[in-house]
Coordinates of C-alpha atoms in Angstrom, one line a residue:
M1 CA 28.4 -87.8 111.2
K2 CA 27.8 -91.1 112.6
K3 CA 29.5 -94.4 112.6
M4 CA 28.9 -97.4 110.6
K5 CA 30.5 -99.8 108.2
L6 CA 32.3 -97.5 105.9
P7 CA 31.6 -97.8 102.1
L8 CA 34.6 -98.8 100.1
M9 CA 34.4 -95.7 98.0
F10 CA 35.8 -93.5 100.8
L11 CA 39.3 -92.2 100.5
S12 CA 41.3 -92.8 103.6
L13 CA 43.4 -89.9 104.8
G14 CA 45.0 -91.6 107.8
L15 CA 44.4 -88.9 110.5
T16 CA 44.7 -90.0 114.1
L17 CA 42.7 -88.1 116.7
G18 CA 43.5 -88.9 120.3
V19 CA 40.8 -88.6 122.9
T20 CA 43.0 -89.1 126.0
S21 CA 42.6 -85.5 127.0
C22 CA 38.8 -85.6 127.0
A23 CA 36.7 -85.8 130.1
P24 CA 35.1 -89.2 130.6
T25 CA 31.8 -89.9 128.9
M26 CA 29.1 -90.3 131.4
R27 CA 25.7 -91.9 130.8
A28 CA 22.7 -90.4 132.5
E29 CA 19.3 -92.0 133.1
V30 CA 16.9 -91.6 130.1
K31 CA 13.2 -91.4 130.9
A32 CA 10.4 -91.5 128.3
V33 CA 9.3 -88.0 127.3
K34 CA 5.7 -87.1 126.3
S35 CA 6.4 -83.5 125.2
V36 CA 8.9 -80.6 125.4
E37 CA 7.8 -76.9 125.4
F38 CA 10.2 -74.1 125.1
S39 CA 9.6 -70.6 126.7
S40 CA 10.3 -67.7 124.4
M41 CA 13.2 -65.5 125.6
P42 CA 12.9 -61.7 125.3
V43 CA 14.6 -59.7 122.6
P44 CA 18.0 -58.4 123.8
Q45 CA 17.8 -54.8 125.1
T46 CA 21.2 -53.7 126.3
E47 CA 24.4 -53.4 124.3
A48 CA 25.9 -56.2 126.3
E49 CA 23.0 -58.5 125.4
M50 CA 23.1 -57.5 121.8
L51 CA 26.8 -58.4 121.6
D52 CA 26.4 -61.7 123.2
T53 CA 25.2 -65.1 122.0
Y54 CA 23.0 -66.4 124.9
S55 CA 19.8 -68.0 125.9
T56 CA 17.3 -67.5 128.8
S57 CA 14.8 -70.0 127.4
V58 CA 13.5 -72.7 129.6
A59 CA 12.5 -76.2 128.4
K60 CA 9.5 -77.7 130.2
V61 CA 9.7 -81.5 129.9
T62 CA 6.6 -83.6 130.5
Y63 CA 7.5 -87.2 131.0
A64 CA 5.4 -90.2 130.0
D65 CA 4.5 -90.8 133.8
G66 CA 2.9 -87.3 133.9
T67 CA 5.6 -85.6 135.9
T68 CA 7.2 -82.3 134.6
K69 CA 10.5 -80.6 135.1
D70 CA 11.9 -77.3 133.9
F71 CA 15.4 -77.2 132.3
P72 CA 17.0 -73.7 131.9
L73 CA 19.1 -73.5 128.7
S74 CA 22.5 -71.9 128.4
Y75 CA 24.8 -71.3 125.5
N76 CA 28.1 -73.0 125.8
V77 CA 31.1 -72.1 123.5
L78 CA 33.2 -75.1 122.5
F79 CA 35.8 -73.1 120.7
R80 CA 36.2 -69.9 118.7
N81 CA 37.8 -69.6 115.3
T82 CA 40.8 -67.9 116.8
D83 CA 41.3 -70.4 119.6
Q84 CA 44.6 -72.4 119.2
T85 CA 42.8 -75.8 119.4
N86 CA 43.8 -77.1 116.0
T87 CA 46.7 -79.5 115.5
V88 CA 48.0 -80.1 112.0
N89 CA 51.3 -81.9 111.3
G90 CA 52.3 -81.5 114.9
Q91 CA 51.8 -77.7 115.0
K92 CA 49.1 -75.7 116.8
Y93 CA 46.9 -73.4 114.8
A94 CA 43.7 -71.4 115.2
A95 CA 40.6 -73.5 114.7
G96 CA 39.6 -71.5 111.6
Q97 CA 43.0 -71.6 110.0
L98 CA 43.0 -72.3 106.3
F99 CA 45.5 -74.6 104.5
D100 CA 46.8 -75.3 101.0
Y101 CA 46.8 -78.7 99.3
K102 CA 50.0 -79.7 101.2
M103 CA 48.4 -78.7 104.6
N104 CA 50.6 -75.6 104.9
P105 CA 48.9 -72.6 106.5
I106 CA 47.7 -70.0 104.1
K107 CA 48.9 -66.4 104.7
D108 CA 47.7 -63.1 103.3
R109 CA 49.8 -60.5 101.5
Q110 CA 50.7 -58.9 104.9
G111 CA 52.0 -62.3 106.1
D112 CA 49.2 -62.9 108.5
N113 CA 47.5 -66.3 108.8
V114 CA 44.2 -66.5 107.0
V115 CA 41.7 -67.5 109.7
A116 CA 38.0 -67.9 108.6
E117 CA 35.3 -66.2 110.7
T118 CA 32.5 -68.2 109.4
A119 CA 31.7 -71.4 111.3
D120 CA 28.8 -73.1 109.5
G121 CA 27.5 -76.7 109.2
T122 CA 28.0 -78.9 112.2
S123 CA 27.4 -82.6 113.1
L124 CA 27.6 -83.8 116.6
L125 CA 28.2 -87.6 116.2
N126 CA 28.3 -90.5 118.5
V127 CA 31.3 -92.6 117.3
G128 CA 31.9 -95.8 119.2
G129 CA 30.1 -94.3 122.2
K130 CA 32.1 -91.1 122.2
P131 CA 31.1 -87.6 121.0
Y132 CA 32.8 -86.1 118.0
L133 CA 32.1 -82.8 116.1
V134 CA 32.6 -82.0 112.5
N135 CA 32.2 -78.3 111.6
H136 CA 32.5 -76.3 108.4
W137 CA 34.3 -73.0 107.6
E138 CA 32.3 -71.4 104.9
Y139 CA 34.4 -68.4 103.6
D140 CA 36.8 -65.7 104.8
W141 CA 35.0 -62.5 105.7
I142 CA 37.6 -60.1 106.9
L143 CA 41.4 -60.0 106.9
E144 CA 43.5 -59.3 110.1
N145 CA 44.0 -55.7 108.8
G146 CA 40.3 -55.2 108.5
V147 CA 40.0 -55.3 104.8
D148 CA 37.0 -57.0 103.3
A149 CA 38.4 -60.4 102.1
Y150 CA 36.4 -60.1 98.9
K151 CA 38.0 -56.9 97.9
A152 CA 41.5 -57.4 99.0
E153 CA 42.8 -58.5 95.6
N154 CA 41.4 -60.1 92.5
W155 CA 42.3 -63.7 93.3
Y156 CA 41.3 -63.3 97.0
S157 CA 37.5 -63.0 96.4
R158 CA 37.1 -66.5 97.8
M159 CA 39.6 -68.8 99.7
P160 CA 39.9 -72.6 99.7
M161 CA 38.0 -73.8 102.8
T162 CA 38.2 -76.6 105.3
M163 CA 36.4 -78.4 108.1
N164 CA 37.5 -79.5 111.6
V165 CA 37.1 -82.9 113.2
T166 CA 37.1 -82.5 117.0
A167 CA 37.1 -85.3 119.6
L168 CA 35.0 -84.1 122.6
G169 CA 34.8 -84.9 126.3
Q170 CA 31.4 -85.2 128.0
G171 CA 31.0 -84.5 131.7
A172 CA 28.4 -86.0 134.0
D173 CA 26.4 -82.9 133.7
G174 CA 26.4 -83.2 129.9
K175 CA 28.9 -80.4 129.3
L176 CA 31.1 -81.0 126.3
S177 CA 34.8 -80.0 126.0
V178 CA 37.4 -80.0 123.3
G179 CA 39.8 -82.9 123.5
S180 CA 41.7 -82.9 120.2
Q181 CA 41.1 -81.2 116.9
T182 CA 42.5 -81.2 113.4
S183 CA 41.6 -79.8 110.0
V184 CA 40.4 -82.1 107.3
D185 CA 42.7 -82.6 104.4
F186 CA 40.8 -82.3 101.1
A187 CA 43.7 -82.7 98.7
S188 CA 42.5 -86.1 97.5
V189 CA 39.2 -84.4 96.3
G190 CA 40.7 -81.2 94.9
G191 CA 40.2 -79.0 97.9
G192 CA 37.0 -77.4 99.2
W193 CA 34.9 -74.4 98.1
I194 CA 32.4 -72.7 100.3
F195 CA 31.3 -75.3 102.8
C196 CA 27.9 -74.2 104.0
F197 CA 25.2 -76.1 106.0
G198 CA 25.6 -79.8 106.9
G199 CA 24.3 -82.5 109.2
P200 CA 24.4 -86.2 110.0
T201 CA 23.3 -89.0 107.7
P202 CA 21.1 -91.9 108.8
W203 CA 24.3 -94.1 108.6
G204 CA 26.3 -92.0 111.1
T205 CA 28.5 -89.7 108.9
H206 CA 28.6 -86.0 108.3
L207 CA 27.2 -84.7 105.0
G208 CA 27.8 -81.1 104.1
G209 CA 26.9 -78.7 101.2
E210 CA 29.6 -77.3 99.0
E211 CA 28.4 -74.2 97.2
D212 CA 29.9 -73.5 93.8
Y213 CA 28.6 -69.9 93.4
D214 CA 31.6 -68.4 91.8
L215 CA 32.6 -71.4 89.7
Y216 CA 29.2 -71.6 87.9
F217 CA 29.3 -69.0 85.2
V218 CA 30.3 -70.0 81.6
P219 CA 32.3 -68.0 79.0
G220 CA 30.2 -65.1 77.7
E221 CA 28.0 -64.7 80.8
K222 CA 28.3 -61.3 82.5
S223 CA 29.6 -62.8 85.7
Y224 CA 32.2 -65.1 84.1
T225 CA 34.9 -62.9 85.6
T226 CA 33.8 -64.2 89.0
T227 CA 34.5 -67.7 87.8
Q228 CA 37.9 -66.8 86.5
A229 CA 38.7 -65.2 89.8
G230 CA 37.5 -68.2 91.8
L231 CA 39.6 -70.7 89.7
K232 CA 42.5 -68.4 90.0
A233 CA 42.2 -68.4 93.8
M234 CA 42.1 -72.2 93.9
S235 CA 45.0 -72.6 91.4
E236 CA 47.3 -70.0 93.0
V237 CA 46.3 -70.1 96.7
Y238 CA 45.4 -73.7 97.2
F239 CA 47.5 -75.5 94.6
K240 CA 50.3 -72.8 94.8
G241 CA 50.4 -72.5 91.1
E242 CA 51.4 -76.2 90.7
K243 CA 48.0 -77.3 89.3
K244 CA 45.1 -75.6 87.5
A245 CA 41.7 -75.9 89.3
N246 CA 38.9 -77.7 87.6
P247 CA 35.4 -76.2 88.3
Y248 CA 33.9 -79.7 88.1
D249 CA 35.9 -80.5 91.3
Y250 CA 33.5 -78.4 93.4
G251 CA 29.8 -78.1 94.2
Y252 CA 28.9 -81.5 95.6
P253 CA 27.6 -83.0 98.8
V254 CA 30.7 -83.8 100.8
E255 CA 30.8 -86.7 103.3
V256 CA 33.2 -87.0 106.3
A257 CA 33.1 -90.3 108.1
V258 CA 34.8 -90.3 111.6
K259 CA 36.3 -93.5 112.8
P260 CA 36.2 -94.8 116.3
G261 CA 39.2 -93.7 118.3
G262 CA 40.2 -91.2 115.6
G263 CA 40.7 -90.8 111.9
Y264 CA 38.4 -89.9 109.1
Q265 CA 37.5 -90.6 105.5
V266 CA 36.3 -88.0 103.0
T267 CA 34.2 -88.3 99.8
K268 CA 32.7 -85.9 97.4
H269 CA 29.5 -87.4 96.0
Y270 CA 29.7 -86.6 92.3
E271 CA 26.8 -89.0 91.6
M272 CA 24.5 -86.5 93.5
G273 CA 25.1 -83.7 91.0
R274 CA 26.8 -80.3 91.1
G275 CA 25.3 -77.1 92.3
T276 CA 25.2 -74.5 95.1
W277 CA 24.2 -77.0 97.6
E278 CA 23.3 -75.6 101.0
I279 CA 22.8 -79.1 102.3
A280 CA 21.7 -82.5 101.0
R281 CA 19.6 -84.1 103.7
F282 CA 18.7 -87.8 103.6
A283 CA 15.5 -89.2 104.9
A284 CA 15.4 -92.1 107.3
D285 CA 15.5 -94.6 104.4
G286 CA 19.1 -93.7 103.7
R287 CA 18.3 -93.4 100.0
T288 CA 16.2 -90.3 99.4
A289 CA 17.9 -86.9 99.8
I290 CA 16.5 -83.4 99.1
Y291 CA 18.9 -80.6 98.3
G292 CA 18.8 -77.0 99.4
D293 CA 19.9 -75.0 96.4
D294 CA 21.2 -71.6 97.5
G295 CA 21.1 -68.7 95.0
A296 CA 18.8 -66.8 92.7
Y297 CA 17.1 -68.8 89.8
S298 CA 17.7 -72.0 91.8
G299 CA 15.9 -75.3 91.8
L300 CA 14.7 -78.1 94.1
F301 CA 16.4 -81.4 93.6
M302 CA 16.0 -85.0 94.8
F303 CA 18.4 -87.9 94.8
V304 CA 17.0 -91.5 95.1
G305 CA 19.8 -94.0 95.8
D306 CA 19.9 -97.6 94.6
K307 CA 21.1 -98.9 97.9
A308 CA 20.4 -97.7 101.5
N309 CA 23.1 -95.8 103.3
D310 CA 25.5 -95.9 100.3
P311 CA 24.9 -93.2 97.7
A312 CA 28.1 -94.0 95.9
A313 CA 26.5 -97.2 94.7
G314 CA 24.4 -95.2 92.4
G315 CA 21.2 -93.2 92.2
T316 CA 18.8 -91.1 90.1
I317 CA 18.6 -87.3 90.3
Y318 CA 15.3 -85.5 89.8
A319 CA 14.4 -81.8 89.6
A320 CA 11.1 -80.3 90.8
K321 CA 8.4 -78.6 88.7
W322 CA 6.3 -76.0 90.7
N323 CA 2.7 -76.1 89.6
Q324 CA 1.3 -73.1 91.5
T325 CA -2.2 -73.3 93.1
S326 CA -2.1 -70.1 95.2
D327 CA -0.1 -66.9 95.5
Q328 CA -1.3 -66.1 99.0
N329 CA 0.7 -66.4 102.3
G330 CA 3.9 -67.4 100.7
G331 CA 2.1 -69.4 97.9
A332 CA 1.2 -73.1 97.4
A333 CA 1.8 -75.6 94.7
N334 CA 1.6 -79.1 93.5
I335 CA 5.0 -80.6 92.8
S336 CA 6.0 -82.9 90.0
W337 CA 9.4 -84.4 89.3
I338 CA 11.5 -84.5 86.1
R339 CA 14.1 -87.2 85.8
L340 CA 17.6 -85.9 85.0
G341 CA 19.8 -89.0 85.0
H342 CA 21.3 -92.0 86.8
A343 CA 24.9 -92.7 87.6
T344 CA 27.3 -94.2 90.2
H345 CA 30.1 -92.4 92.0
A346 CA 32.7 -94.2 89.9
E347 CA 31.1 -93.3 86.6
I348 CA 31.0 -89.6 87.3
K349 CA 34.5 -89.5 89.0
A350 CA 35.9 -91.1 85.8
L351 CA 34.2 -88.5 83.6
K352 CA 35.0 -85.4 85.8
D353 CA 38.4 -84.5 84.3
K354 CA 37.4 -85.3 80.7
V355 CA 34.6 -82.7 80.0
N356 CA 33.8 -79.0 80.3
I357 CA 30.7 -76.9 79.6
G358 CA 31.7 -76.6 75.9
D359 CA 31.7 -80.4 75.6
I360 CA 28.2 -80.6 77.1
F361 CA 26.3 -77.7 75.6
E362 CA 26.4 -75.4 72.7
T363 CA 25.7 -71.9 74.3
S364 CA 24.4 -68.7 73.0
L365 CA 23.6 -65.3 74.7
E366 CA 20.9 -64.6 72.1
A367 CA 18.0 -66.5 70.6
K368 CA 19.2 -69.1 68.1
E369 CA 17.3 -71.8 66.2
G370 CA 17.4 -75.2 67.9
F371 CA 18.5 -73.7 71.2
K372 CA 16.4 -73.5 74.4
P373 CA 16.3 -70.3 76.6
T374 CA 17.2 -70.9 80.2
R375 CA 17.7 -68.9 83.4
A376 CA 19.6 -71.0 85.9
G377 CA 21.9 -69.4 88.5
S378 CA 21.5 -65.9 87.3
A379 CA 19.0 -63.4 85.8
Q380 CA 20.8 -63.7 82.4
T381 CA 19.1 -65.8 79.8
V382 CA 21.4 -68.4 78.2
W383 CA 20.3 -70.4 75.2
L384 CA 21.5 -74.0 75.3
K385 CA 21.7 -76.9 72.9
L386 CA 22.7 -80.3 74.3
K387 CA 25.3 -82.1 72.4
P388 CA 24.7 -85.7 71.3
G389 CA 25.4 -88.3 74.0
M390 CA 26.0 -85.7 76.8
E391 CA 22.9 -86.3 78.8
Q392 CA 24.7 -87.9 81.8
A393 CA 27.4 -85.3 81.9
A394 CA 24.7 -82.5 81.8
A395 CA 22.8 -84.1 84.6
F396 CA 25.7 -84.4 87.0
F397 CA 28.0 -81.5 86.1
E398 CA 25.5 -78.9 85.0
T399 CA 22.6 -80.0 87.1
R400 CA 20.7 -76.8 87.4
R401 CA 21.2 -75.8 83.8
Y402 CA 20.1 -79.3 82.6
A403 CA 17.0 -79.1 84.9
A404 CA 16.0 -75.8 83.3
Y405 CA 16.8 -77.2 79.8
L406 CA 14.3 -80.1 80.5
G407 CA 11.6 -77.8 81.9
A408 CA 12.0 -78.0 85.6
T409 CA 11.5 -74.9 87.8
T410 CA 14.6 -72.8 88.3
E411 CA 13.0 -69.7 89.8
F412 CA 13.5 -70.1 93.6
T413 CA 15.5 -67.6 95.5
K414 CA 18.0 -68.8 98.1
G415 CA 16.8 -72.2 99.0
E416 CA 18.5 -73.1 102.2
G417 CA 18.1 -75.9 104.8
V418 CA 16.1 -79.1 104.5
T419 CA 14.8 -81.4 107.2
F420 CA 12.4 -84.3 107.4
N421 CA 9.4 -85.0 109.7
E422 CA 9.2 -88.8 109.5
A423 CA 6.1 -89.4 111.6
D424 CA 3.9 -86.9 109.6
K425 CA 5.7 -87.6 106.2
K426 CA 6.6 -84.0 105.7
M427 CA 9.7 -82.1 104.7
Y428 CA 10.5 -78.5 105.6
Y429 CA 12.5 -76.3 103.2
A430 CA 13.8 -72.8 104.1
M431 CA 13.4 -70.2 101.4
S432 CA 15.4 -67.3 102.8
R433 CA 13.8 -64.6 100.6
I434 CA 10.8 -64.5 98.3
E435 CA 11.9 -62.0 95.6
T436 CA 13.3 -61.5 92.1
S437 CA 12.9 -64.8 90.3
M438 CA 10.0 -65.9 92.5
K439 CA 7.9 -62.9 91.5
A440 CA 5.8 -62.8 88.4
E441 CA 8.1 -61.7 85.5
E442 CA 7.6 -60.9 81.8
G443 CA 10.0 -61.9 79.0
V444 CA 11.5 -64.8 80.9
P445 CA 11.9 -68.4 79.5
V446 CA 9.6 -69.8 82.2
D447 CA 7.4 -68.2 84.9
D448 CA 6.2 -71.0 87.1
V449 CA 6.5 -69.1 90.4
K450 CA 4.4 -65.9 90.6
L451 CA 4.4 -64.7 94.2
P452 CA 4.2 -61.4 96.0
E453 CA 7.6 -60.3 97.3
N454 CA 8.5 -61.1 100.9
K455 CA 12.1 -60.2 101.7
A456 CA 11.8 -61.9 105.1
G457 CA 11.2 -65.3 103.4
A458 CA 9.4 -68.4 104.5
T459 CA 9.8 -72.0 105.6
Y460 CA 7.8 -74.3 103.3
T461 CA 6.1 -77.5 104.3
F462 CA 6.1 -80.3 101.7
E463 CA 3.8 -83.3 101.9
L464 CA 5.6 -86.6 101.1
K465 CA 4.1 -89.7 99.5
A466 CA 5.0 -93.1 98.1
G467 CA 3.9 -94.5 94.8
Q468 CA 4.7 -91.4 92.7
K469 CA 5.8 -91.2 89.1
D470 CA 8.0 -88.8 87.2
T471 CA 6.7 -86.6 84.4
E472 CA 7.4 -89.3 81.9
G473 CA 5.3 -91.8 83.9
N474 CA 8.1 -93.8 85.3
A475 CA 7.9 -94.9 89.0
I476 CA 10.0 -93.1 91.5
N477 CA 11.4 -95.7 93.9
S478 CA 11.0 -93.6 97.1
N479 CA 8.4 -93.2 99.9
Y480 CA 9.6 -89.6 100.3
V481 CA 8.4 -87.8 97.2
A482 CA 7.2 -84.3 97.7
T483 CA 3.8 -83.8 96.1
R484 CA 2.4 -80.5 97.5
T485 CA 3.8 -77.5 99.4
Y486 CA 2.5 -74.5 101.4
V487 CA 3.5 -72.2 104.2
E488 CA 2.2 -72.4 107.8
A489 CA 1.3 -68.9 109.1
A490 CA 3.9 -68.8 111.8
L491 CA 6.6 -69.7 109.4
L492 CA 6.1 -66.7 107.0
G493 CA 8.4 -63.7 107.5
K494 CA 6.9 -60.3 108.4
P495 CA 8.6 -57.3 106.9
I496 CA 8.0 -54.0 108.7
P497 CA 9.1 -50.4 108.3
A498 CA 12.4 -49.9 110.1
D499 CA 12.0 -49.7 113.9
A500 CA 14.1 -47.6 116.3
N501 CA 17.0 -50.1 116.2
G502 CA 16.8 -50.6 112.4
N503 CA 15.0 -54.0 112.4
T504 CA 13.0 -54.2 109.1
A505 CA 11.3 -57.5 110.0
D506 CA 9.1 -58.2 113.0
V507 CA 11.4 -59.3 115.8
N508 CA 8.7 -61.7 117.1
A509 CA 8.6 -63.6 113.8
I510 CA 11.2 -65.5 111.8
A511 CA 13.1 -63.5 109.3
N512 CA 15.2 -65.1 106.5
T513 CA 15.0 -68.7 107.6
D514 CA 18.3 -70.5 106.9
N515 CA 19.2 -73.6 109.0
V516 CA 16.4 -76.0 109.9
H517 CA 16.4 -79.2 111.8
Y518 CA 13.4 -81.2 113.0
S519 CA 13.3 -83.3 116.2
E520 CA 11.0 -86.3 116.1
A521 CA 11.1 -86.8 119.8
M522 CA 10.3 -83.1 120.6
R523 CA 7.8 -82.7 117.8
T524 CA 9.7 -79.5 117.1
L525 CA 11.1 -77.7 114.1
F526 CA 14.1 -75.7 115.0
I527 CA 15.0 -72.7 112.7
G528 CA 18.1 -70.5 112.6
E529 CA 18.1 -67.1 110.9
D530 CA 20.5 -65.5 108.4
S531 CA 18.9 -62.1 108.2
G532 CA 19.9 -58.6 107.2
M533 CA 16.5 -57.5 108.6
H534 CA 17.1 -58.3 112.3
V535 CA 19.8 -56.5 114.4
N536 CA 20.3 -59.8 116.2
N537 CA 19.5 -63.1 114.5
Y538 CA 17.7 -65.8 116.5
V539 CA 17.2 -69.6 116.7
W540 CA 13.5 -70.5 117.0
A541 CA 11.6 -73.6 118.2
Y542 CA 8.3 -74.3 116.5
N543 CA 6.1 -77.0 118.0
V544 CA 4.2 -78.6 115.0
D545 CA 1.3 -79.7 117.2
T546 CA 0.7 -76.6 119.4
R547 CA 2.0 -74.3 116.7
K548 CA 3.9 -72.3 119.4
L549 CA 6.9 -70.3 118.1
S550 CA 9.6 -69.6 120.7
R551 CA 12.8 -67.7 120.5
I552 CA 15.4 -69.9 122.3
L553 CA 18.7 -68.3 121.3
S554 CA 19.9 -64.8 120.5
V555 CA 23.0 -64.5 118.3
A556 CA 25.7 -61.8 118.6
A557 CA 24.8 -58.7 116.6
G558 CA 25.8 -58.8 113.0
A559 CA 26.2 -62.6 113.0
E560 CA 23.9 -65.2 111.5
A561 CA 22.9 -68.4 113.3
T562 CA 24.6 -71.4 111.7
G563 CA 25.4 -75.0 112.4
L564 CA 21.9 -75.8 113.7
G565 CA 21.5 -79.5 114.7
V566 CA 19.7 -81.6 117.3
V567 CA 20.9 -84.7 119.0
E568 CA 18.1 -86.2 121.1
N569 CA 20.2 -88.6 123.1
M570 CA 24.0 -88.5 123.4
N571 CA 24.8 -90.7 126.5
G572 CA 21.7 -89.4 128.4
H573 CA 21.8 -85.8 127.3
A574 CA 20.2 -83.8 124.4
Y575 CA 22.0 -81.0 122.5
I576 CA 21.0 -78.2 120.1
T577 CA 24.1 -77.1 118.2
S578 CA 24.4 -73.6 116.9
N579 CA 27.3 -71.4 115.8
N580 CA 27.7 -67.9 114.7
Q581 CA 29.6 -66.3 111.9
H582 CA 30.7 -62.8 110.7
Q583 CA 29.5 -61.0 114.0
G584 CA 30.0 -57.3 113.7
D585 CA 28.8 -57.3 110.1
W586 CA 26.1 -54.7 111.0
I587 CA 22.9 -54.6 108.9
S588 CA 22.5 -51.6 106.6
S589 CA 19.3 -50.3 108.2
Q590 CA 20.7 -50.4 111.7
N591 CA 20.5 -47.2 113.8
K592 CA 23.8 -45.5 113.4
E593 CA 23.8 -44.4 117.1
L594 CA 23.3 -48.0 118.0
T595 CA 26.2 -49.1 115.8
A596 CA 28.5 -46.6 117.5
K597 CA 27.5 -47.8 121.0
L598 CA 27.9 -51.5 120.0
E599 CA 31.4 -50.8 118.5
A600 CA 32.4 -48.9 121.7
A601 CA 31.1 -51.7 123.9
A602 CA 32.8 -54.4 121.9
K603 CA 36.2 -52.6 122.0
A604 CA 35.9 -52.1 125.7
K605 CA 35.2 -55.8 126.3
W606 CA 37.3 -57.6 123.7
G607 CA 39.8 -55.0 122.5
A608 CA 41.4 -54.7 119.1
N609 CA 44.3 -56.4 117.3
K610 CA 47.5 -54.8 116.1
Y611 CA 45.8 -53.1 113.2
G612 CA 43.1 -51.6 115.4
V613 CA 40.4 -54.1 114.1
L614 CA 37.8 -55.1 116.8
N615 CA 38.6 -58.6 118.0
Y616 CA 34.8 -58.9 118.2
K617 CA 34.6 -58.9 114.5
L618 CA 37.4 -61.5 114.1
Q619 CA 36.0 -64.0 116.7
N620 CA 33.1 -66.3 116.1
S621 CA 32.0 -69.3 118.1
V622 CA 31.2 -73.0 117.6
G623 CA 28.8 -74.1 120.4
Y624 CA 25.6 -75.6 121.6
L625 CA 22.6 -75.1 123.9
H626 CA 23.1 -77.0 127.1
G627 CA 20.7 -78.2 129.8
L628 CA 18.4 -80.6 128.0
P629 CA 17.9 -84.1 129.2
A630 CA 17.8 -86.9 126.6
V631 CA 14.4 -87.2 125.0
K632 CA 13.0 -90.4 123.4

C-alpha cells in the first residue's frame, strides 16, 4: 500500500494509528547497483532447523563502480499471530484476533478467542516517509482446543477474516519494529472472506485478493451445501444473526489505503469482477491488472482501467483463451482475450444487492436445448442460459461462469501469484499444480488445456505486447496484453518418489509455486512455495539473466511461505517480506519417525497450551529478510 491522492470512492473508517512509539526512521546512503546475486542455503537437516524459519543466504551486491560487497541475510519476526500487539477500541488483542461487524472479538464454543494462524498477503508501504505494513489473515486453521476449525461445527467451516494495519519503526541498521497496530474494520463492505495474497499498487495502496471458494456454488450443485455453510457463518458469526450475508459481497480485489500519520480507507473493487482471486496485480501503467484465480477449473483474467491509478472510475474485464502449441515441459500456448464487460465501481455497487444467480442465468444440471455446458469452479458440468439484459451482471458477479459461457478457458488448476517484469515486458504467473482440469479429458464442454500431470506445478512466463485486439476484433487499450506463454526449465516442478524424509518433490527445485514478486532493480523473480510435497517450504530467488535459482529462506515445517514482497528502497534499505502460516500441518507423506521427533522438539521448545495443543501449531509469524542495502 502506498500513499497518494485517495480516490473519492474510498470509504473512510476513521482509524487513527499513532507512530510515537516507533523508532526513528533513518535514511542510509544509496549507491547505484549493477547486480545482486544470492547464494543458495542448504536444506535444513536437524529438527531445530526444520522447526525454524531462517536464512543463511548471502547477497553479493555488485555496485555500478565495480566494487562488491556481501550481505548476509537473516529472518526477522515482526510479530506473531498470538502476540498482543493489536489495539481495537482501546483494548489489546492478539494480532490474529478475528472480529464481528461491530468489532467485538469472535469467540468459539469453548469461550476462547478465535485467533487466525494464517498470515498471508503483505504490503510494506512508504507512507509520508514512514514504513507501514498491511497484512492479511486468510482463514482459521485450528482452534485453541486443537480441533480442526473446518470440522468444529457446521457453520464454522470458515470464519470472517480481517487484516492488520501496523505502523513500523525503522532503525539505522534497517531493522523494523512494531509501533502500533489495529485490525481493519470491514463492516462498511460486508466483512471479509478468505483474504489471500496481496501487494502494493503503483499508486501506493495495498490490494489483496478475496477468495470466494465456499460462496461460489449455486442451488443444485453437489457442493452447494458448502455455500450454505459459508453464508451461515457470515450471517451468524460476523453479523450475529442481525443480517443475512449476500454472496455477492465477497470475492473481489480489496484495497486498503493507509494515510500519513495514521488511518486507512477500504474499498472492494466490484468493477473488477468476482472470483477466487489470489491477487490482482497492476502493471506500472496503473490501469492493467492480471488476476490469479485460485481453484480447479479456473481462468485467467485481465482488467483494463479507463483511468490510471483509479480502477473505480471504470474498466473492462477480459478472460483468456489458451491456444495450445506444445504439451512439453509444462506446455506452451498462444493467448487470446475475450471481452466480458465494462462497468464503473458505482454501477456494480448499485446492482450488487438487487440480483442473484437465478436473476442472471437459467441453470440446469443436465443437457437442455438453448443452454451451454460449462465447467467453472468445479468438475461438475452446469448448463447455463443467460437471461435477457443480464450481460453486465454476469460479467461482474459470475465472472468465471460467464467467461466459460463465452468460450474462454476455465481449465487451469490453482492459479496463484502474478507479477510483472516491466523492462522485458513479461508477466509471471504461478500455477501451483498441473493436474485434473489441465490434463486432456473426454466428455468435457471444452478441452483447451491438454498437459501431462505435474503435481509440483510451474511458474509460467507470459510475453506482453501493445496493439492487441480481443476475439471480436476490438482494440484492447493496454500495453500489457499477454500473447504467448511457456515455462522456463528452472521454474518447472520436479516430482520424485518419496525420499527418506517424505519429500515427494526435488528439494533443489521449486514445488507448488504460490507467491511471486519480481524485482526490477535486482533482475530477480522471487518465489514462495505452498507445497504438500516438501517437508519444509522455501522462498527462492531466480535471476532472469543468469538463470540461477537460489534457496534464500526455509520456512518452519508444515507451514507455507506467504506474504512475499520486495521493497527495493525504503529509506536506504531493501526488504523481502515473507510470512508463514499453519506450521505443524505436516505433509501426508512425511516420515512418521520424523514427525514424532519434530513434535517432541516443538513441545520441548515452545510448550503446549491449556488443552495440550502444541504452541508451535498455534503460532505463526509475520516477518522479513533483513540485511539488504537499497538497490536502484
